Short mmCIF file of C-alpha atoms in Angstrom, two decimals:
data_model
loop_
_atom_site.label_atom_id
_atom_site.label_comp_id
_atom_site.label_asym_id
_atom_site.label_seq_id
_atom_site.Cartn_x
_atom_site.Cartn_y
_atom_site.Cartn_z
CA UNK A 19 66.98 66.63 53.55
CA UNK A 20 68.21 63.76 55.64
CA UNK A 21 70.92 63.56 58.64
CA UNK A 22 74.34 62.07 57.53
CA UNK A 23 74.90 59.08 59.57
CA UNK A 24 77.94 59.57 61.67
CA UNK A 25 79.66 55.21 62.31
CA UNK A 26 80.77 54.77 65.66
CA UNK A 27 83.50 51.98 65.96
CA UNK A 28 81.46 48.67 67.15
CA UNK A 29 84.39 48.26 70.34
CA UNK A 30 83.88 51.83 71.04
CA UNK A 31 80.69 51.79 71.18
CA UNK A 32 79.81 48.72 73.15
CA UNK A 33 82.35 49.41 76.48
CA UNK A 34 81.36 50.73 79.20
CA UNK A 35 82.26 53.09 81.66
CA UNK A 36 83.36 50.95 84.12
CA UNK A 37 85.17 48.74 81.39
CA UNK A 38 86.60 52.68 79.52
CA UNK A 39 87.86 53.30 83.63
CA UNK A 40 89.62 50.07 84.14
CA UNK A 41 91.66 50.68 80.16
CA UNK A 42 92.37 54.18 81.87
CA UNK A 43 94.35 52.72 84.90
CA UNK A 44 95.69 50.03 83.40
CA UNK A 45 96.89 51.74 80.19
CA UNK A 46 98.60 54.36 81.69
CA UNK A 47 100.49 53.46 84.83
CA UNK A 48 101.34 57.24 85.82
CA UNK A 49 97.80 57.45 87.31
CA UNK A 50 97.73 53.91 89.12
CA UNK A 51 101.12 54.65 90.48
CA UNK A 52 99.38 57.89 92.41
CA UNK A 53 96.51 56.41 93.25
CA UNK A 54 98.58 53.56 94.64
CA UNK A 55 100.57 56.19 96.54
CA UNK A 56 97.76 57.99 97.89
CA UNK A 57 96.57 54.53 99.39
CA UNK A 58 99.65 53.68 100.41
CA UNK A 59 99.75 57.20 102.21
CA UNK A 60 96.57 57.19 104.04
CA UNK A 61 96.51 54.32 105.57
CA UNK A 62 100.15 54.59 106.89
CA UNK A 63 98.40 57.83 108.31
CA UNK A 64 95.69 55.80 109.84
CA UNK A 65 97.36 53.45 111.48
CA UNK A 66 99.68 55.83 112.83
CA UNK A 67 96.76 58.06 114.27
CA UNK A 68 95.48 55.03 116.00
CA UNK A 69 99.34 54.21 117.33
CA UNK A 70 98.88 50.86 115.18
CA UNK A 71 102.52 51.98 114.54
CA UNK A 72 105.83 51.97 116.89
CA UNK A 73 106.05 55.96 115.68
CA UNK A 74 104.74 58.35 114.02
CA UNK A 75 104.37 58.38 110.22
CA UNK A 76 104.67 62.02 109.74
CA UNK A 77 105.48 64.02 106.84
CA UNK A 78 109.08 64.57 108.52
CA UNK A 79 109.39 60.62 108.19
CA UNK A 80 108.12 60.29 104.92
CA UNK A 81 111.15 63.11 103.70
CA UNK A 82 113.99 61.73 105.82
CA UNK A 83 112.46 58.34 103.93
CA UNK A 84 113.51 59.75 100.83
CA UNK A 85 117.05 59.18 101.50
CA UNK A 86 116.93 55.35 100.12
CA UNK A 87 115.10 56.72 97.10
CA UNK A 88 118.10 58.07 95.80
CA UNK A 89 120.43 54.60 94.94
CA UNK A 90 117.56 53.30 94.29
CA UNK A 91 115.83 55.84 91.49
CA UNK A 92 118.92 56.31 89.81
CA UNK A 93 119.54 52.30 89.45
CA UNK A 94 116.03 52.03 88.51
CA UNK A 95 116.98 54.58 85.60
CA UNK A 96 120.02 53.12 84.90
CA UNK A 97 117.72 49.63 84.61
CA UNK A 98 115.15 51.15 82.41
CA UNK A 99 117.60 52.08 79.90
CA UNK A 100 118.79 48.44 79.65
CA UNK A 101 115.93 47.10 78.89
CA UNK A 102 114.71 49.67 76.53
CA UNK A 103 116.67 48.42 74.29
CA UNK A 104 115.31 45.27 73.69
CA UNK A 105 116.30 41.07 72.76
CA UNK A 106 116.58 40.27 76.72
CA UNK A 107 117.85 43.80 77.98
CA UNK A 108 119.03 43.49 81.60
CA UNK A 109 121.51 44.31 84.20
CA UNK A 110 122.24 41.83 87.49
CA UNK A 111 125.50 43.50 87.43
CA UNK A 112 124.86 47.31 88.39
CA UNK A 113 125.28 46.05 92.23
CA UNK A 114 128.41 45.22 92.04
CA UNK A 115 129.27 48.00 89.77
CA UNK A 116 128.28 50.14 92.90
CA UNK A 117 130.63 47.83 95.00
CA UNK A 118 133.73 47.84 93.34
CA UNK A 119 133.12 51.83 91.72
CA UNK A 120 132.65 52.36 94.99
CA UNK A 121 136.35 51.19 96.63
CA UNK A 122 137.64 52.75 93.62
CA UNK A 123 136.67 55.81 95.04
CA UNK A 124 137.03 55.03 98.51
CA UNK A 125 141.02 54.99 97.35
CA UNK A 126 141.14 58.10 94.83
CA UNK A 127 139.45 60.48 98.08
CA UNK A 128 140.06 58.55 100.86
CA UNK A 129 143.71 57.97 100.08
CA UNK A 130 145.43 59.01 97.34
CA UNK A 131 144.05 62.50 98.39
CA UNK A 132 142.69 63.23 94.87
CA UNK A 133 140.01 66.06 94.92
CA UNK A 134 136.32 65.08 95.41
CA UNK A 135 135.66 66.19 92.17
CA UNK A 136 138.41 64.06 90.08
CA UNK A 137 137.34 61.28 92.68
CA UNK A 138 133.80 61.56 91.13
CA UNK A 139 134.52 61.21 87.61
CA UNK A 140 137.18 58.95 87.99
CA UNK A 141 134.25 56.49 89.55
CA UNK A 142 131.61 57.40 86.72
CA UNK A 143 134.17 56.26 84.50
CA UNK A 144 135.57 53.16 85.98
CA UNK A 145 130.95 52.40 85.93
CA UNK A 146 131.59 53.24 82.60
CA UNK A 147 134.06 50.86 82.20
CA UNK A 148 132.33 47.95 83.45
CA UNK A 149 129.19 48.77 81.71
CA UNK A 150 130.82 48.60 78.63
CA UNK A 151 132.12 45.26 79.58
CA UNK A 152 128.77 44.21 79.49
CA UNK A 153 127.64 45.86 76.47
CA UNK A 154 130.51 44.16 74.92
CA UNK A 155 129.61 41.16 75.01
CA UNK A 156 126.01 41.21 75.01
CA UNK A 157 125.90 43.58 71.53
CA UNK A 158 129.00 42.97 69.90
CA UNK A 159 129.79 39.28 71.14
CA UNK A 160 125.96 37.62 70.65
CA UNK A 161 126.13 36.65 74.74
CA UNK A 162 122.32 36.61 76.38
CA UNK A 163 122.83 39.97 78.80
CA UNK A 164 120.93 37.55 82.01
CA UNK A 165 123.94 35.10 81.49
CA UNK A 166 126.95 38.38 80.62
CA UNK A 167 125.49 40.58 83.77
CA UNK A 168 125.37 37.44 86.06
CA UNK A 169 129.13 36.58 85.26
CA UNK A 170 130.13 39.62 85.31
CA UNK A 171 128.32 40.45 88.41
CA UNK A 172 130.31 37.77 90.15
CA UNK A 173 133.77 38.69 88.71
CA UNK A 174 133.03 42.35 89.83
CA UNK A 175 131.70 41.63 93.39
CA UNK A 176 134.27 39.79 93.60
CA UNK A 177 137.32 41.81 92.68
CA UNK A 178 135.51 44.70 94.97
CA UNK A 179 136.22 42.22 98.28
CA UNK A 180 139.78 40.89 97.33
CA UNK A 181 140.77 44.88 96.09
CA UNK A 182 141.08 45.68 99.91
CA UNK A 183 141.67 42.45 101.61
CA UNK A 184 137.63 42.38 102.53
CA UNK A 185 138.20 45.50 104.36
CA UNK A 186 136.84 48.28 103.77
CA UNK A 187 138.19 52.28 103.32
CA UNK A 188 137.00 54.79 106.30
CA UNK A 189 139.55 57.31 106.61
CA UNK A 190 138.41 60.76 107.63
CA UNK A 191 137.73 62.30 104.50
CA UNK A 192 135.34 59.35 103.76
CA UNK A 193 133.83 60.01 107.13
CA UNK A 194 133.30 63.90 106.24
CA UNK A 195 131.47 63.04 103.09
CA UNK A 196 128.44 61.68 105.48
CA UNK A 197 127.69 65.64 105.65
CA UNK A 198 126.90 65.48 101.91
CA UNK A 199 123.74 63.19 102.90
CA UNK A 200 122.31 65.66 105.27
CA UNK A 201 118.77 66.70 105.14
CA UNK A 202 118.59 70.41 103.95
CA UNK A 203 116.02 72.96 104.07
CA UNK A 204 114.58 74.22 100.86
CA UNK A 205 115.49 77.92 100.02
CA UNK A 206 112.20 80.04 100.39
CA UNK A 207 109.60 77.97 101.40
CA UNK A 208 111.94 75.63 102.92
CA UNK A 209 110.28 76.95 106.31
CA UNK A 210 106.89 75.19 105.52
CA UNK A 211 107.86 71.98 104.45
CA UNK A 212 110.10 69.37 106.17
CA UNK A 213 113.48 69.41 105.19
CA UNK A 214 114.82 67.03 102.46
CA UNK A 215 118.19 64.37 101.87
CA UNK A 216 120.76 66.94 99.85
CA UNK A 217 120.90 63.79 97.65
CA UNK A 218 117.84 64.40 95.52
CA UNK A 219 119.48 66.99 94.20
CA UNK A 220 123.44 66.96 93.44
CA UNK A 221 122.81 63.17 92.47
CA UNK A 222 119.09 61.96 91.82
CA UNK A 223 117.79 64.90 90.13
CA UNK A 224 120.48 65.47 87.57
CA UNK A 225 120.04 62.22 87.03
CA UNK A 226 116.11 61.95 86.37
CA UNK A 227 116.77 65.22 84.46
CA UNK A 228 119.38 63.87 81.85
CA UNK A 229 117.96 60.98 81.42
CA UNK A 230 114.85 61.80 80.53
CA UNK A 231 116.19 64.28 77.77
CA UNK A 232 118.51 61.67 76.37
CA UNK A 233 115.35 59.88 76.03
CA UNK A 234 112.54 62.18 74.78
CA UNK A 235 114.71 64.43 72.66
CA UNK A 236 117.47 63.23 71.58
CA UNK A 237 118.19 60.76 67.97
CA UNK A 238 119.70 58.30 70.55
CA UNK A 239 116.85 58.17 72.35
CA UNK A 240 114.49 57.58 69.61
CA UNK A 241 116.80 54.50 67.97
CA UNK A 242 116.46 52.78 71.77
CA UNK A 243 112.94 52.62 71.49
CA UNK A 244 113.31 51.61 67.91
CA UNK A 245 115.40 48.86 68.58
CA UNK A 246 113.94 47.40 71.53
CA UNK A 247 110.27 47.07 70.15
CA UNK A 248 111.92 45.39 66.68
CA UNK A 249 115.55 45.26 66.61
CA UNK A 250 115.56 43.72 63.09
CA UNK A 251 113.30 46.27 61.07
CA UNK A 252 114.96 49.47 63.42
CA UNK A 253 118.13 47.65 60.88
CA UNK A 254 116.84 47.36 58.13
CA UNK A 255 115.78 50.83 58.51
CA UNK A 256 119.48 52.32 59.06
CA UNK A 257 119.65 52.24 62.86
CA UNK A 258 122.56 51.03 64.32
CA UNK A 259 121.33 48.27 66.27
CA UNK A 260 124.89 47.13 67.97
CA UNK A 261 125.93 50.70 69.18
CA UNK A 262 123.06 51.92 70.33
CA UNK A 263 122.51 48.52 72.74
CA UNK A 264 125.86 48.54 73.31
CA UNK A 265 125.46 52.48 75.06
CA UNK A 266 122.61 51.40 76.65
CA UNK A 267 125.20 48.99 79.11
CA UNK A 268 127.69 52.03 79.17
CA UNK A 269 124.89 54.40 80.55
CA UNK A 270 124.01 51.84 83.43
CA UNK A 271 127.43 51.25 84.21
CA UNK A 272 128.22 55.61 84.55
CA UNK A 273 124.81 55.80 86.26
CA UNK A 274 125.92 52.66 88.75
CA UNK A 275 129.51 54.61 89.27
CA UNK A 276 127.30 57.89 90.86
CA UNK A 277 125.17 55.76 92.59
CA UNK A 278 128.75 54.34 94.45
CA UNK A 279 129.41 58.00 95.35
CA UNK A 280 126.46 58.36 97.00
CA UNK A 281 126.32 54.84 99.07
CA UNK A 282 129.80 55.54 100.36
CA UNK A 283 128.47 59.19 101.64
CA UNK A 284 125.51 57.05 102.89
CA UNK A 285 128.02 54.62 104.84
CA UNK A 286 130.56 57.07 105.48
CA UNK A 287 133.04 54.50 103.90
CA UNK A 288 133.60 52.28 101.10
CA UNK A 289 132.19 49.14 101.36
CA UNK A 290 133.36 46.36 99.93
CA UNK A 291 129.78 44.82 99.58
CA UNK A 292 127.87 48.05 99.34
CA UNK A 293 125.84 47.37 96.57
CA UNK A 294 125.60 43.13 96.99
CA UNK A 295 125.34 42.47 100.80
CA UNK A 296 121.73 40.72 101.19
CA UNK A 297 119.45 41.10 98.52
CA UNK A 298 122.45 43.06 96.61
CA UNK A 299 120.61 46.39 94.83
CA UNK A 300 119.60 45.01 91.27
CA UNK A 301 116.42 43.16 92.45
CA UNK A 302 114.77 45.94 93.97
CA UNK A 303 115.85 47.95 90.73
CA UNK A 304 114.59 45.49 88.82
CA UNK A 305 111.49 45.46 90.71
CA UNK A 306 111.08 49.41 90.86
CA UNK A 307 111.50 49.40 86.50
CA UNK A 308 108.88 46.19 85.94
CA UNK A 309 106.27 47.96 88.76
CA UNK A 310 106.56 51.67 86.84
CA UNK A 311 105.79 50.41 84.09
CA UNK A 312 109.03 48.98 81.66
CA UNK A 313 107.81 46.41 79.22
CA UNK A 314 110.69 43.28 79.94
CA UNK A 315 110.28 42.54 76.62
CA UNK A 316 112.10 45.92 75.68
CA UNK A 317 110.55 49.54 73.60
CA UNK A 318 107.85 50.70 76.01
CA UNK A 319 109.02 52.66 79.50
CA UNK A 320 108.81 56.47 80.89
CA UNK A 321 111.24 57.67 83.69
CA UNK A 322 107.97 59.30 85.44
CA UNK A 323 107.00 55.32 85.97
CA UNK A 324 110.30 55.01 87.32
CA UNK A 325 110.10 58.15 89.56
CA UNK A 326 106.78 56.80 90.70
CA UNK A 327 107.03 53.71 91.67
CA UNK A 328 110.24 54.76 93.28
CA UNK A 329 108.68 56.68 95.67
CA UNK A 330 105.46 53.66 96.31
CA UNK A 331 108.85 50.93 97.36
CA UNK A 332 110.38 53.64 99.74
CA UNK A 333 107.20 54.78 101.47
CA UNK A 334 105.82 51.78 101.56
CA UNK A 335 109.36 50.55 103.19
CA UNK A 336 109.12 53.02 105.43
CA UNK A 337 105.73 51.84 106.91
CA UNK A 338 106.45 48.20 107.38
CA UNK A 339 109.53 49.52 109.56
CA UNK A 340 107.38 51.35 111.51
CA UNK A 341 104.50 48.64 112.06
CA UNK A 342 106.71 45.76 113.26
CA UNK A 343 109.77 45.75 115.69
CA UNK A 344 112.98 44.89 115.74
CA UNK A 345 113.92 43.08 112.38
CA UNK A 346 110.53 41.53 111.77
CA UNK A 347 110.06 44.91 109.49
CA UNK A 348 113.48 44.39 107.21
CA UNK A 349 111.76 40.86 106.63
CA UNK A 350 108.30 41.91 105.65
CA UNK A 351 109.95 44.13 103.36
CA UNK A 352 111.66 41.38 101.49
CA UNK A 353 107.79 39.93 101.30
CA UNK A 354 106.52 42.87 100.01
CA UNK A 355 109.37 43.58 97.58
CA UNK A 356 108.59 39.96 96.68
CA UNK A 357 104.62 40.77 95.94
CA UNK A 358 104.88 44.00 94.78
CA UNK A 359 107.10 42.09 91.60
CA UNK A 360 104.34 39.54 90.43
CA UNK A 361 101.78 42.13 90.98
CA UNK A 362 103.50 43.83 88.25
CA UNK A 363 104.37 41.49 86.19
CA UNK A 364 100.96 40.35 86.66
CA UNK A 365 99.38 43.77 85.35
CA UNK A 366 101.95 44.06 82.71
CA UNK A 367 100.60 41.11 81.11
CA UNK A 368 97.43 41.68 81.29
CA UNK A 369 97.81 45.68 79.65
CA UNK A 370 100.29 43.98 77.18
CA UNK A 371 97.28 41.40 76.20
CA UNK A 372 94.71 43.25 76.28
CA UNK A 373 95.15 46.52 75.73
CA UNK A 374 99.19 46.13 74.11
CA UNK A 375 101.25 47.97 76.88
CA UNK A 376 100.88 50.89 79.15
CA UNK A 377 102.28 53.84 79.00
#
């Protein structure tokens, strides 16, 4: 009686253990980001223990630095949804929407005397309307997303500056919002852990959950991935490509409006340049999206990648601030951000060519 012969795929038979490890690291972006986070944290703890840093890099410091992760991760999620929609999808105007929606929120809550929750809803609605302008121009008119959102970036930024004669809004009611940006102790296990910024639980966590549910558990999410992969095929299968892409920009605008409330609380002031000063908020958000494994061509990307990429950027920046004295640290943060963006783009290109994309 002869033994049956089981044929193996030629590629699988030739692939070594090392090649399989490389494949796993490149295609499983979550694993790669988790390893990079561990490496960054261990290096910073080593430098701190040997007095190379100007202050201690401790777990308390890491937890407090997460206050910067709230707006970054939220805008990274906004870019995730827009980029997933494909056809060069990108939103350069999110920082300007943060500035303009923040000023509207400042007027409503700080000067008109509206209640906090109604003012927050107003900021989200304003952000959604500004995003709808982007969505209309991109999905209905057919303008390129890069040019469209660059144009609206300038327009929204200009309106935010002139709407209050270039002055911030810093009434007592706005100043009192700073208390919502404080760090809090977690219930039950809080005495064993550092205090975490309240914004993680009031803004970031709900946004993460909603975005994950939207992409992973709804018909809209499946349609978004489909049009990002091949919008012609999606249209032939009966998907309303124009409507799906339009809603992606509206979602990004709503999230940007909520980020406006976060920044007003952190600054204790509604600043007309809150989202556009320096290099603005859009470029770091796009960097986080690319680093998190989002394919710039659309159709590929996960919420978990955005969250881990944000942690990597925030804790790397926190360490750089302690390594350099004075304002040099802020400048080297930009250098690190650029290096990370180039690394992420090269990594995504290599992964797409060899393995068809990361997961």
